[in-house]
Amino acid sequence: MPFENYGVLAGTLHRHFRDDPDDQGRWFHVHLEVDTPAGRYACAIDVDSKHSSIGVQWKVFTLYPSVLEPVDAPSPGYHDLARASGSGALDYLRHPALADRTGFLFRRRPPRWLQGLLDRLSPPRPWISGSYLEASQALEPILVPGRQVLVFGEPFDEGLGMHNVHQNQGDPYGTQWWDDNGIWQDGATLVRRPDGRYDVFLSRFSTQADATDQDGHPLPPH
């Protein structure tokens, strides 16, 4: 089943820190502490396992707030979002500001003239693959204490916190995450710059598909 609860947390970044190194093979996180009127939220940003063969992929880029409407400047605190287009929810494969046009809209590479036009209008943002350490190092420069942040994902069942701050669709059949697949429920970390734009960090795991059906399950390869 898709997430029962999905939304965005808006607040002020207090600090961030990494998991302590150990040999337990846990999923590795960069942790954010975000201040809101309700209290300080703990946000766990997955950047893969220290011993996993799955691998992590990420993107870092900048967006104008208008592309995030209607959640471009939410009031501080947690806000539930409907898992649907137009609600403010994010979908890496369907949101016009995030989607890989070639992979989702066309299912195959478009004609060269059209690809050139699309690239000029909105430059492609390829996924970067690497280790949990490289992913952490890519995320941390945008985490400036005192700046406004938006954290999209699933709220904790108990206490103030957010997790599943990554792609939440496209997991393969037979995995423990298959039942969590769903569209318009992807996670992300956004930090507001002094000029009003947002620095954006997206992450996913290398086993997650880049084309999914309306249930968020992987589409068969062509």
CSV table of C-alpha atoms in Angstrom, one decimal:
chain,number,residue,atom,x,y,z
A,1,MET,CA,0.0,0.0,0.0
A,2,PRO,CA,1.2,3.6,-0.7
A,3,PHE,CA,2.0,5.7,2.4
A,4,GLU,CA,-1.0,6.4,4.6
A,5,ASN,CA,0.5,9.8,5.5
A,6,TYR,CA,2.7,11.9,3.2
A,7,GLY,CA,3.5,15.6,3.4
A,8,VAL,CA,6.0,18.4,3.8
A,9,LEU,CA,7.7,19.8,6.8
A,10,ALA,CA,8.5,23.6,6.7
A,11,GLY,CA,10.8,25.1,9.3
A,12,THR,CA,14.3,26.5,10.1
A,13,LEU,CA,17.3,24.3,10.0
A,14,HIS,CA,19.0,24.0,13.4
A,15,ARG,CA,21.8,21.6,12.5
A,16,HIS,CA,22.7,18.4,10.7
A,17,PHE,CA,24.9,15.4,11.5
A,18,ARG,CA,25.7,12.0,10.2
A,19,ASP,CA,25.1,8.6,11.7
A,20,ASP,CA,28.0,7.4,13.8
A,21,PRO,CA,30.1,4.9,11.9
A,22,ASP,CA,29.7,1.3,13.0
A,23,ASP,CA,29.8,-2.2,11.7
A,24,GLN,CA,26.1,-3.0,11.9
A,25,GLY,CA,25.2,-2.5,8.3
A,26,ARG,CA,22.5,0.0,9.1
A,27,TRP,CA,21.0,2.2,6.4
A,28,PHE,CA,23.1,5.4,6.6
A,29,HIS,CA,21.5,8.8,7.2
A,30,VAL,CA,22.3,12.4,7.3
A,31,HIS,CA,20.1,13.8,10.1
A,32,LEU,CA,18.5,17.2,10.1
A,33,GLU,CA,17.0,19.0,13.1
A,34,VAL,CA,14.3,21.5,12.0
A,35,ASP,CA,12.7,24.0,14.3
A,36,THR,CA,8.9,24.6,14.0
A,37,PRO,CA,6.3,26.1,16.3
A,38,ALA,CA,5.4,22.6,17.4
A,39,GLY,CA,9.0,21.8,18.4
A,40,ARG,CA,12.2,20.4,16.9
A,41,TYR,CA,11.7,17.8,14.2
A,42,ALA,CA,14.2,15.0,13.5
A,43,CYS,CA,14.5,14.3,9.8
A,44,ALA,CA,16.4,11.2,8.5
A,45,ILE,CA,17.8,11.6,5.0
A,46,ASP,CA,18.7,8.1,3.6
A,47,VAL,CA,22.0,8.0,1.7
A,48,ASP,CA,22.3,4.2,1.4
A,49,SER,CA,23.9,1.5,3.6
A,50,LYS,CA,27.6,1.5,4.4
A,51,HIS,CA,27.7,-2.2,3.4
A,52,SER,CA,24.9,-2.4,0.8
A,53,SER,CA,25.4,-3.5,-2.8
A,54,ILE,CA,22.2,-1.6,-3.8
A,55,GLY,CA,23.9,1.8,-4.3
A,56,VAL,CA,22.6,5.3,-4.0
A,57,GLN,CA,22.0,7.9,-6.7
A,58,TRP,CA,21.3,11.6,-6.2
A,59,LYS,CA,20.9,15.0,-7.9
A,60,VAL,CA,21.5,18.5,-6.5
A,61,PHE,CA,20.1,21.6,-8.4
A,62,THR,CA,18.3,24.8,-7.9
A,63,LEU,CA,14.6,25.7,-8.5
A,64,TYR,CA,12.5,28.8,-8.4
A,65,PRO,CA,9.8,28.6,-5.8
A,66,SER,CA,7.0,29.2,-8.2
A,67,VAL,CA,7.4,25.7,-9.7
A,68,LEU,CA,6.5,24.3,-6.2
A,69,GLU,CA,3.1,26.0,-5.9
A,70,PRO,CA,1.0,25.6,-3.9
A,71,VAL,CA,3.7,24.7,-1.3
A,72,ASP,CA,6.3,27.2,-2.4
A,73,ALA,CA,6.2,29.0,0.9
A,74,PRO,CA,4.1,27.0,3.5
A,75,SER,CA,3.7,28.2,7.0
A,76,PRO,CA,6.1,26.6,9.5
A,77,GLY,CA,5.1,23.1,10.6
A,78,TYR,CA,4.0,19.8,9.1
A,79,HIS,CA,1.4,19.8,6.3
A,80,ASP,CA,-0.4,16.7,4.9
A,81,LEU,CA,-0.4,16.5,1.1
A,82,ALA,CA,-2.7,14.5,-1.1
A,83,ARG,CA,-0.8,12.1,-3.2
A,84,ALA,CA,-1.9,13.7,-6.4
A,85,SER,CA,-0.7,16.2,-9.0
A,86,GLY,CA,-1.4,19.8,-8.1
A,87,SER,CA,-1.5,19.2,-4.3
A,88,GLY,CA,2.2,20.2,-3.8
A,89,ALA,CA,3.2,16.5,-3.7
A,90,LEU,CA,6.4,15.5,-5.4
A,91,ASP,CA,6.9,12.8,-8.0
A,92,TYR,CA,10.4,12.4,-9.5
A,93,LEU,CA,8.9,10.9,-12.7
A,94,ARG,CA,5.8,13.1,-13.1
A,95,HIS,CA,6.4,16.5,-11.6
A,96,PRO,CA,7.2,18.9,-14.4
A,97,ALA,CA,10.1,20.5,-12.5
A,98,LEU,CA,11.7,17.1,-11.5
A,99,ALA,CA,10.8,14.6,-14.2
A,100,ASP,CA,13.3,13.1,-16.7
A,101,ARG,CA,11.4,14.0,-19.8
A,102,THR,CA,13.1,11.4,-21.9
A,103,GLY,CA,12.4,8.5,-19.6
A,104,PHE,CA,8.9,9.4,-18.6
A,105,LEU,CA,7.2,11.4,-21.3
A,106,PHE,CA,8.6,9.6,-24.4
A,107,ARG,CA,9.6,6.1,-23.1
A,108,ARG,CA,12.3,6.4,-25.8
A,109,ARG,CA,14.7,9.0,-26.9
A,110,PRO,CA,12.9,11.8,-28.8
A,111,PRO,CA,14.1,13.1,-32.2
A,112,ARG,CA,17.4,15.0,-32.0
A,113,TRP,CA,15.8,18.4,-32.9
A,114,LEU,CA,13.3,18.0,-30.1
A,115,GLN,CA,15.8,16.8,-27.6
A,116,GLY,CA,17.9,19.9,-28.4
A,117,LEU,CA,15.0,22.2,-27.8
A,118,LEU,CA,14.1,20.5,-24.5
A,119,ASP,CA,17.7,20.7,-23.3
A,120,ARG,CA,17.8,24.4,-24.0
A,121,LEU,CA,14.5,25.1,-22.2
A,122,SER,CA,15.3,22.9,-19.2
A,123,PRO,CA,18.8,21.4,-19.0
A,124,PRO,CA,18.9,17.6,-18.2
A,125,ARG,CA,19.9,16.7,-14.7
A,126,PRO,CA,21.5,13.2,-14.8
A,127,TRP,CA,21.6,11.0,-11.7
A,128,ILE,CA,25.0,10.7,-10.0
A,129,SER,CA,25.9,7.3,-8.6
A,130,GLY,CA,28.3,6.8,-5.7
A,131,SER,CA,28.8,5.8,-2.1
A,132,TYR,CA,27.0,6.9,1.0
A,133,LEU,CA,29.9,9.1,1.8
A,134,GLU,CA,29.8,10.9,-1.6
A,135,ALA,CA,26.1,11.3,-1.3
A,136,SER,CA,26.5,12.8,2.2
A,137,GLN,CA,29.1,15.2,0.8
A,138,ALA,CA,26.8,16.3,-2.0
A,139,LEU,CA,24.0,17.0,0.4
A,140,GLU,CA,25.8,18.8,3.2
A,141,PRO,CA,26.9,22.0,1.4
A,142,ILE,CA,23.2,23.1,1.0
A,143,LEU,CA,22.5,22.5,4.7
A,144,VAL,CA,23.1,26.0,6.1
A,145,PRO,CA,21.9,26.5,9.7
A,146,GLY,CA,19.3,29.2,10.1
A,147,ARG,CA,17.9,28.8,6.6
A,148,GLN,CA,14.3,27.8,5.8
A,149,VAL,CA,13.9,24.2,4.8
A,150,LEU,CA,11.2,22.0,3.2
A,151,VAL,CA,11.4,18.2,3.9
A,152,PHE,CA,9.1,16.0,1.8
A,153,GLY,CA,8.4,12.5,3.0
A,154,GLU,CA,6.5,10.4,5.5
A,155,PRO,CA,6.0,11.7,9.1
A,156,PHE,CA,7.0,9.5,12.0
A,157,ASP,CA,4.2,7.4,13.6
A,158,GLU,CA,5.2,8.8,17.0
A,159,GLY,CA,7.1,11.9,17.8
A,160,LEU,CA,8.2,14.8,15.6
A,161,GLY,CA,10.1,13.6,12.6
A,162,MET,CA,10.2,12.7,8.9
A,163,HIS,CA,11.7,9.8,7.1
A,164,ASN,CA,11.5,8.1,3.7
A,165,VAL,CA,13.0,11.3,2.3
A,166,HIS,CA,13.8,9.7,-1.1
A,167,GLN,CA,12.1,8.2,-4.1
A,168,ASN,CA,9.2,6.1,-3.0
A,169,GLN,CA,8.2,4.2,-6.1
A,170,GLY,CA,9.8,1.8,-8.6
A,171,ASP,CA,11.0,-0.8,-6.0
A,172,PRO,CA,11.2,-4.3,-7.6
A,173,TYR,CA,8.6,-7.0,-7.0
A,174,GLY,CA,9.6,-9.4,-4.2
A,175,THR,CA,11.4,-6.7,-2.2
A,176,GLN,CA,10.3,-5.5,1.2
A,177,TRP,CA,9.5,-2.1,-0.2
A,178,TRP,CA,7.2,-3.3,-3.0
A,179,ASP,CA,4.1,-2.6,-1.0
A,180,ASP,CA,5.2,1.0,-0.3
A,181,ASN,CA,5.3,1.9,-4.0
A,182,GLY,CA,3.1,4.8,-4.9
A,183,ILE,CA,3.0,7.8,-7.2
A,184,TRP,CA,3.1,11.4,-5.9
A,185,GLN,CA,4.8,10.5,-2.6
A,186,ASP,CA,8.5,11.1,-3.2
A,187,GLY,CA,10.7,12.7,-0.7
A,188,ALA,CA,13.1,15.6,-1.0
A,189,THR,CA,15.2,18.1,0.9
A,190,LEU,CA,15.0,21.7,-0.1
A,191,VAL,CA,16.8,24.7,1.4
A,192,ARG,CA,15.9,28.3,0.7
A,193,ARG,CA,18.7,30.5,-0.5
A,194,PRO,CA,19.0,34.2,0.3
A,195,ASP,CA,17.8,35.0,-3.3
A,196,GLY,CA,14.5,33.1,-2.7
A,197,ARG,CA,15.4,30.1,-4.8
A,198,TYR,CA,15.6,26.5,-3.4
A,199,ASP,CA,18.6,24.2,-3.4
A,200,VAL,CA,17.2,20.7,-3.9
A,201,PHE,CA,18.6,17.3,-3.0
A,202,LEU,CA,16.9,14.2,-4.5
A,203,SER,CA,18.0,10.6,-3.9
A,204,ARG,CA,17.0,7.2,-4.9
A,205,PHE,CA,18.4,3.7,-4.8
A,206,SER,CA,19.9,2.1,-7.9
A,207,THR,CA,17.3,-0.8,-7.9
A,208,GLN,CA,14.4,1.6,-8.2
A,209,ALA,CA,12.9,1.9,-11.7
A,210,ASP,CA,12.8,5.2,-13.6
A,211,ALA,CA,9.4,4.4,-15.2
A,212,THR,CA,6.4,3.3,-13.2
A,213,ASP,CA,2.7,2.5,-13.6
A,214,GLN,CA,-0.1,4.3,-11.8
A,215,ASP,CA,0.5,2.2,-8.7
A,216,GLY,CA,4.1,3.2,-8.6
A,217,HIS,CA,5.3,-0.3,-9.6
A,218,PRO,CA,8.1,-0.7,-12.2
A,219,LEU,CA,7.0,-0.8,-15.9
A,220,PRO,CA,8.3,-3.8,-17.8
A,221,PRO,CA,11.4,-3.0,-20.0
A,222,HIS,CA,10.8,-2.4,-23.7
